[in-house]
Amino acid sequence: DELVGEEIPPPPTFPEDIADLAARVRNMAGKVTAPKTLTKPHMMIARLLEEDERRREKQRSSPYAVSWDDPVFGSSFERRRLRLLNAMFLALARCGMKPSVRGREARELSVQVGLTHVSFMLDRVTKRRQPARADSSQDKPPPERLQLQIASWTGATDIRKSWEDSDDSTIEGQLENIVVELIVAGEMQYRELVQHQYQCLIERKAEREKEARRRKEEDERRERERQVKAQKERVERLLSDASALRQAADIRTYVETVLALNASASDPLPPEKVEAWAAWAFAEADRIDPIRSGRFLDTNDN
């Protein structure tokens, strides 16, 4: 009800254009490169390396090694992933953002931009079917390609931006653009959420107004039905009062006739008994009479 009475504020506006924001972020991020080693890792990457080293040490010291204790980041592919994540995390941290990685294999990735969390993925490209070759025994298997995708807040399968290794470029060459897009995605996600909330407010207000109209129409319908019923009851009462008035008149006429006949009779009934009966009958006539009782005025009540 309060929402129905409120004025919807103007649509949200933002002081900085996204293109200007991207240029400012690019200048803030500077050059982003992935070193060949992890000598100075971001604290979250360092934690992953420490956990991997504990697994490696456990394998060396245990006579019964299990696959669960295998180091996760021992392969060249996984080391490359960590170097890329490390470069991105350091650049994001320089810009005041809070990168995050979760999971044993470091597959749950996100960055906090202001109060907004942007999820992204860095993993191998889904293998595509390669054309058959006559003789591939001498060919080396192609290196596993990486893909980075920035997810949209609207759903896990909605992708905002995507990069992947190709014959002409690698993820390493796109790191600066990726860092900029991650931060810009946080601002865009914030703006989209604000606009979404504004649209939800408009829709909720429209729903409440529709519901208020429905309730008003229902109240008006019930009031019309009440008035029709009340009018019908007044007419029925009026007809009942008219009938009662006729009955009262018939009683009085009847009593007067009895009194007259008894007075002129050759062998009249005892006068005191007849008069007592007449008094009672006249009182009943007065009780039935809607005019003398004033009951006819009740028909004016709604």
Short mmCIF file of C-alpha atoms in Angstrom, two decimals:
data_model
loop_
_atom_site.label_atom_id
_atom_site.label_comp_id
_atom_site.label_asym_id
_atom_site.label_seq_id
_atom_site.Cartn_x
_atom_site.Cartn_y
_atom_site.Cartn_z
CA ASP A 1 0.00 0.00 0.00
CA GLU A 2 2.88 2.36 0.74
CA LEU A 3 4.42 1.51 -2.62
CA VAL A 4 1.17 2.39 -4.40
CA GLY A 5 1.22 5.85 -2.85
CA GLU A 6 4.88 6.51 -3.59
CA GLU A 7 6.27 8.21 -6.67
CA ILE A 8 8.74 6.12 -8.64
CA PRO A 9 12.09 7.96 -8.73
CA PRO A 10 13.77 8.72 -12.05
CA PRO A 11 15.69 5.86 -13.70
CA PRO A 12 19.22 5.32 -12.34
CA THR A 13 22.01 7.23 -14.04
CA PHE A 14 25.75 6.82 -13.75
CA PRO A 15 28.27 9.66 -13.92
CA GLU A 16 30.88 7.86 -16.00
CA ASP A 17 30.50 6.30 -19.42
CA ILE A 18 31.66 2.67 -19.64
CA ALA A 19 34.19 3.55 -22.36
CA ASP A 20 35.68 6.28 -20.15
CA LEU A 21 35.71 3.88 -17.22
CA ALA A 22 37.53 1.24 -19.26
CA ALA A 23 40.16 3.78 -20.31
CA ARG A 24 40.66 4.84 -16.68
CA VAL A 25 40.96 1.23 -15.52
CA ARG A 26 43.44 0.44 -18.31
CA ASN A 27 45.62 3.31 -17.21
CA MET A 28 45.33 2.15 -13.58
CA ALA A 29 46.16 -1.49 -14.39
CA GLY A 30 49.21 -0.70 -16.50
CA LYS A 31 51.11 -3.47 -18.23
CA VAL A 32 50.17 -7.00 -17.19
CA THR A 33 52.56 -9.87 -17.98
CA ALA A 34 52.90 -13.46 -16.82
CA PRO A 35 56.48 -14.25 -15.69
CA LYS A 36 57.92 -17.65 -16.52
CA THR A 37 58.33 -18.45 -12.82
CA LEU A 38 56.32 -18.08 -9.63
CA THR A 39 59.04 -16.62 -7.44
CA LYS A 40 56.79 -13.82 -6.11
CA PRO A 41 53.29 -15.26 -6.09
CA HIS A 42 50.11 -13.64 -4.92
CA MET A 43 49.20 -14.91 -1.44
CA MET A 44 46.38 -17.07 -2.79
CA ILE A 45 48.61 -18.62 -5.43
CA ALA A 46 51.27 -19.14 -2.76
CA ARG A 47 48.73 -21.01 -0.67
CA LEU A 48 47.92 -23.33 -3.59
CA LEU A 49 51.63 -24.00 -4.12
CA GLU A 50 52.10 -24.75 -0.41
CA GLU A 51 49.19 -27.19 -0.43
CA ASP A 52 50.65 -28.87 -3.52
CA GLU A 53 54.04 -29.15 -1.84
CA ARG A 54 52.42 -30.79 1.20
CA ARG A 55 50.79 -33.34 -1.09
CA ARG A 56 54.12 -33.98 -2.80
CA GLU A 57 55.87 -34.42 0.54
CA LYS A 58 53.16 -36.78 1.75
CA GLN A 59 53.61 -38.92 -1.33
CA ARG A 60 57.37 -39.08 -0.82
CA SER A 61 57.04 -40.07 2.83
CA SER A 62 54.20 -42.54 2.46
CA PRO A 63 54.83 -46.14 1.30
CA TYR A 64 51.30 -46.29 -0.03
CA ALA A 65 50.73 -43.41 -2.38
CA VAL A 66 47.14 -42.66 -3.44
CA SER A 67 46.01 -40.66 -6.42
CA TRP A 68 44.20 -38.17 -4.19
CA ASP A 69 47.56 -37.06 -2.85
CA ASP A 70 49.00 -36.43 -6.30
CA PRO A 71 50.20 -32.83 -6.75
CA VAL A 72 47.57 -30.86 -8.62
CA PHE A 73 49.80 -28.25 -10.22
CA GLY A 74 52.72 -30.39 -11.35
CA SER A 75 51.89 -30.50 -15.07
CA SER A 76 53.01 -27.78 -17.46
CA PHE A 77 49.35 -27.01 -18.20
CA GLU A 78 48.48 -26.43 -14.54
CA ARG A 79 51.68 -24.45 -13.91
CA ARG A 80 50.75 -22.22 -16.81
CA ARG A 81 47.29 -21.72 -15.32
CA LEU A 82 48.84 -20.66 -12.03
CA ARG A 83 51.22 -18.22 -13.73
CA LEU A 84 48.32 -16.61 -15.58
CA LEU A 85 46.17 -16.45 -12.45
CA ASN A 86 49.09 -15.05 -10.49
CA ALA A 87 49.66 -12.25 -13.02
CA MET A 88 45.94 -11.41 -13.04
CA PHE A 89 45.61 -11.52 -9.25
CA LEU A 90 48.62 -9.23 -8.73
CA ALA A 91 47.29 -6.73 -11.28
CA LEU A 92 43.78 -6.82 -9.79
CA ALA A 93 45.18 -6.33 -6.29
CA ARG A 94 47.19 -3.31 -7.49
CA CYS A 95 43.91 -1.81 -8.67
CA GLY A 96 42.29 -2.32 -5.27
CA MET A 97 40.26 -5.41 -6.19
CA LYS A 98 40.03 -8.65 -4.22
CA PRO A 99 40.62 -11.77 -6.32
CA SER A 100 39.60 -15.12 -4.90
CA VAL A 101 40.25 -18.77 -5.73
CA ARG A 102 38.57 -21.77 -4.17
CA GLY A 103 38.60 -25.50 -4.61
CA ARG A 104 41.36 -28.10 -4.54
CA GLU A 105 42.05 -27.60 -8.26
CA ALA A 106 41.57 -23.81 -8.21
CA ARG A 107 38.58 -23.88 -10.53
CA GLU A 108 36.30 -21.52 -8.58
CA LEU A 109 37.53 -18.06 -9.52
CA SER A 110 36.12 -14.62 -8.80
CA VAL A 111 37.08 -11.04 -8.11
CA GLN A 112 35.34 -8.55 -5.85
CA VAL A 113 34.91 -5.15 -7.51
CA GLY A 114 33.49 -2.82 -4.89
CA LEU A 115 30.61 -4.83 -3.46
CA THR A 116 30.14 -6.86 -6.64
CA HIS A 117 31.55 -10.35 -7.18
CA VAL A 118 32.47 -11.30 -10.74
CA SER A 119 32.95 -14.99 -11.48
CA PHE A 120 35.26 -16.20 -14.22
CA MET A 121 36.73 -19.43 -15.52
CA LEU A 122 40.23 -20.30 -16.72
CA ASP A 123 40.52 -23.83 -18.04
CA ARG A 124 41.27 -25.94 -21.07
CA VAL A 125 39.27 -25.44 -24.24
CA THR A 126 36.75 -28.17 -24.84
CA LYS A 127 38.33 -30.52 -27.33
CA ARG A 128 37.07 -30.22 -30.86
CA ARG A 129 37.13 -33.08 -33.32
CA GLN A 130 40.22 -32.87 -35.52
CA PRO A 131 40.14 -33.99 -39.15
CA ALA A 132 41.60 -37.47 -39.68
CA ARG A 133 45.12 -37.65 -41.09
CA ALA A 134 46.68 -40.37 -43.22
CA ASP A 135 49.71 -40.75 -40.96
CA SER A 136 50.07 -38.84 -37.73
CA SER A 137 52.61 -41.08 -36.00
CA GLN A 138 55.31 -38.46 -36.33
CA ASP A 139 53.13 -35.55 -35.19
CA LYS A 140 53.41 -34.25 -31.64
CA PRO A 141 50.13 -33.84 -29.80
CA PRO A 142 49.05 -30.19 -29.93
CA PRO A 143 49.43 -28.29 -26.65
CA GLU A 144 46.29 -27.91 -24.59
CA ARG A 145 44.69 -24.58 -25.22
CA LEU A 146 43.34 -22.34 -22.49
CA GLN A 147 40.11 -20.42 -22.42
CA LEU A 148 39.08 -17.62 -20.08
CA GLN A 149 35.43 -16.66 -19.70
CA ILE A 150 33.80 -13.95 -17.60
CA ALA A 151 30.41 -15.13 -16.38
CA SER A 152 27.31 -12.99 -16.26
CA TRP A 153 25.39 -12.63 -13.00
CA THR A 154 22.18 -13.66 -14.80
CA GLY A 155 23.19 -17.32 -14.98
CA ALA A 156 26.08 -19.74 -14.85
CA THR A 157 25.82 -20.48 -18.57
CA ASP A 158 25.67 -16.82 -19.62
CA ILE A 159 29.09 -15.57 -20.73
CA ARG A 160 29.90 -11.86 -20.71
CA LYS A 161 33.31 -12.07 -22.37
CA SER A 162 35.60 -14.84 -23.59
CA TRP A 163 39.20 -15.33 -24.76
CA GLU A 164 41.10 -18.44 -25.82
CA ASP A 165 44.41 -19.52 -27.28
CA SER A 166 44.58 -19.57 -31.03
CA ASP A 167 47.20 -20.02 -33.72
CA ASP A 168 47.68 -16.25 -33.79
CA SER A 169 47.48 -15.29 -30.11
CA THR A 170 47.60 -16.65 -26.58
CA ILE A 171 45.94 -15.81 -23.31
CA GLU A 172 49.26 -14.31 -22.14
CA GLY A 173 48.96 -11.64 -24.81
CA GLN A 174 45.46 -10.71 -23.63
CA LEU A 175 46.11 -10.37 -19.90
CA GLU A 176 45.87 -6.60 -19.84
CA ASN A 177 42.53 -6.69 -21.66
CA ILE A 178 41.30 -9.48 -19.39
CA VAL A 179 42.13 -7.56 -16.18
CA VAL A 180 40.46 -4.43 -17.54
CA GLU A 181 37.36 -6.39 -18.60
CA LEU A 182 37.09 -8.10 -15.21
CA ILE A 183 37.03 -4.76 -13.39
CA VAL A 184 34.71 -3.18 -15.94
CA ALA A 185 32.47 -6.27 -15.69
CA GLY A 186 32.13 -5.57 -11.96
CA GLU A 187 30.91 -2.04 -12.66
CA MET A 188 28.63 -3.22 -15.47
CA GLN A 189 27.23 -5.94 -13.24
CA TYR A 190 26.55 -3.36 -10.52
CA ARG A 191 24.78 -1.09 -12.99
CA GLU A 192 22.76 -3.97 -14.41
CA LEU A 193 21.70 -4.98 -10.91
CA VAL A 194 20.68 -1.40 -10.08
CA GLN A 195 18.69 -1.17 -13.31
CA HIS A 196 17.19 -4.61 -12.66
CA GLN A 197 16.12 -3.54 -9.17
CA TYR A 198 14.64 -0.34 -10.61
CA GLN A 199 12.68 -2.35 -13.17
CA CYS A 200 11.52 -4.72 -10.43
CA LEU A 201 10.33 -1.69 -8.44
CA ILE A 202 8.30 -0.48 -11.42
CA GLU A 203 6.82 -3.94 -11.93
CA ARG A 204 6.02 -4.35 -8.23
CA LYS A 205 4.34 -0.94 -8.16
CA ALA A 206 2.29 -1.87 -11.24
CA GLU A 207 1.29 -5.17 -9.57
CA ARG A 208 0.33 -3.40 -6.34
CA GLU A 209 -1.69 -0.80 -8.26
CA LYS A 210 -3.43 -3.56 -10.18
CA GLU A 211 -4.17 -5.36 -6.92
CA ALA A 212 -5.42 -2.11 -5.35
CA ARG A 213 -7.74 -1.56 -8.33
CA ARG A 214 -8.97 -5.13 -8.04
CA ARG A 215 -9.67 -4.69 -4.33
CA LYS A 216 -11.45 -1.37 -4.99
CA GLU A 217 -13.58 -2.92 -7.71
CA GLU A 218 -14.38 -5.84 -5.42
CA ASP A 219 -15.34 -3.47 -2.58
CA GLU A 220 -17.52 -1.44 -4.96
CA ARG A 221 -19.18 -4.63 -6.21
CA ARG A 222 -19.90 -5.74 -2.66
CA GLU A 223 -21.25 -2.29 -1.78
CA ARG A 224 -23.59 -2.38 -4.80
CA GLU A 225 -24.79 -5.83 -3.76
CA ARG A 226 -25.29 -4.59 -0.19
CA GLN A 227 -27.33 -1.63 -1.37
CA VAL A 228 -29.46 -3.82 -3.65
CA LYS A 229 -30.06 -6.22 -0.79
CA ALA A 230 -30.85 -3.38 1.61
CA GLN A 231 -33.30 -1.84 -0.85
CA LYS A 232 -34.99 -5.19 -1.36
CA GLU A 233 -35.29 -5.64 2.40
CA ARG A 234 -36.79 -2.12 2.79
CA VAL A 235 -39.44 -2.88 0.17
CA GLU A 236 -40.21 -6.21 1.82
CA ARG A 237 -40.50 -4.45 5.19
CA LEU A 238 -42.74 -1.82 3.65
CA LEU A 239 -45.06 -4.47 2.25
CA SER A 240 -45.02 -6.27 5.60
CA ASP A 241 -45.91 -3.05 7.44
CA ALA A 242 -48.78 -2.37 5.02
CA SER A 243 -50.08 -5.88 5.64
CA ALA A 244 -49.70 -5.41 9.40
CA LEU A 245 -51.66 -2.14 9.22
CA ARG A 246 -54.50 -3.90 7.47
CA GLN A 247 -54.45 -6.67 10.07
CA ALA A 248 -54.55 -4.10 12.90
CA ALA A 249 -57.51 -2.37 11.25
CA ASP A 250 -59.27 -5.71 10.78
CA ILE A 251 -58.73 -6.52 14.48
CA ARG A 252 -60.17 -3.18 15.60
CA THR A 253 -63.17 -3.54 13.32
CA TYR A 254 -63.70 -7.07 14.57
CA VAL A 255 -63.50 -6.00 18.24
CA GLU A 256 -65.87 -3.06 17.71
CA THR A 257 -68.32 -5.37 15.99
CA VAL A 258 -68.17 -7.86 18.86
CA LEU A 259 -68.76 -5.10 21.39
CA ALA A 260 -71.70 -3.73 19.45
CA LEU A 261 -73.31 -7.11 18.92
CA ASN A 262 -72.81 -8.13 22.55
CA ALA A 263 -74.36 -4.87 23.75
CA SER A 264 -77.49 -5.39 21.63
CA ALA A 265 -77.78 -9.11 22.25
CA SER A 266 -80.81 -10.44 24.20
CA ASP A 267 -78.52 -12.59 26.30
CA PRO A 268 -75.16 -10.73 26.32
CA LEU A 269 -71.95 -12.18 27.62
CA PRO A 270 -70.65 -10.79 30.90
CA PRO A 271 -69.55 -7.22 30.12
CA GLU A 272 -66.40 -7.42 32.25
CA LYS A 273 -65.17 -10.49 30.33
CA VAL A 274 -65.94 -8.93 26.95
CA GLU A 275 -64.27 -5.67 27.88
CA ALA A 276 -61.16 -7.51 29.16
CA TRP A 277 -60.97 -9.42 25.90
CA ALA A 278 -61.49 -6.20 23.90
CA ALA A 279 -58.71 -4.43 25.79
CA TRP A 280 -56.35 -7.28 25.03
CA ALA A 281 -57.39 -7.34 21.34
CA PHE A 282 -56.99 -3.57 20.97
CA ALA A 283 -53.53 -3.79 22.58
CA GLU A 284 -52.55 -6.50 20.10
CA ALA A 285 -53.81 -4.34 17.25
CA ASP A 286 -51.71 -1.44 18.51
CA ARG A 287 -48.68 -3.73 18.76
CA ILE A 288 -49.14 -4.94 15.19
CA ASP A 289 -49.91 -1.45 13.87
CA PRO A 290 -46.62 -0.12 12.38
CA ILE A 291 -47.82 3.47 12.63
CA ARG A 292 -48.77 3.55 16.28
CA SER A 293 -45.61 1.63 17.23
CA GLY A 294 -43.50 3.88 15.01
CA ARG A 295 -41.97 0.78 13.41
CA PHE A 296 -42.62 2.03 9.88
CA LEU A 297 -39.78 4.54 10.33
CA ASP A 298 -37.34 1.65 10.52
CA THR A 299 -37.67 1.14 6.77
CA ASN A 300 -35.63 4.34 6.25
CA ASP A 301 -32.56 2.67 7.75
CA ASN A 302 -29.96 1.43 5.23
#
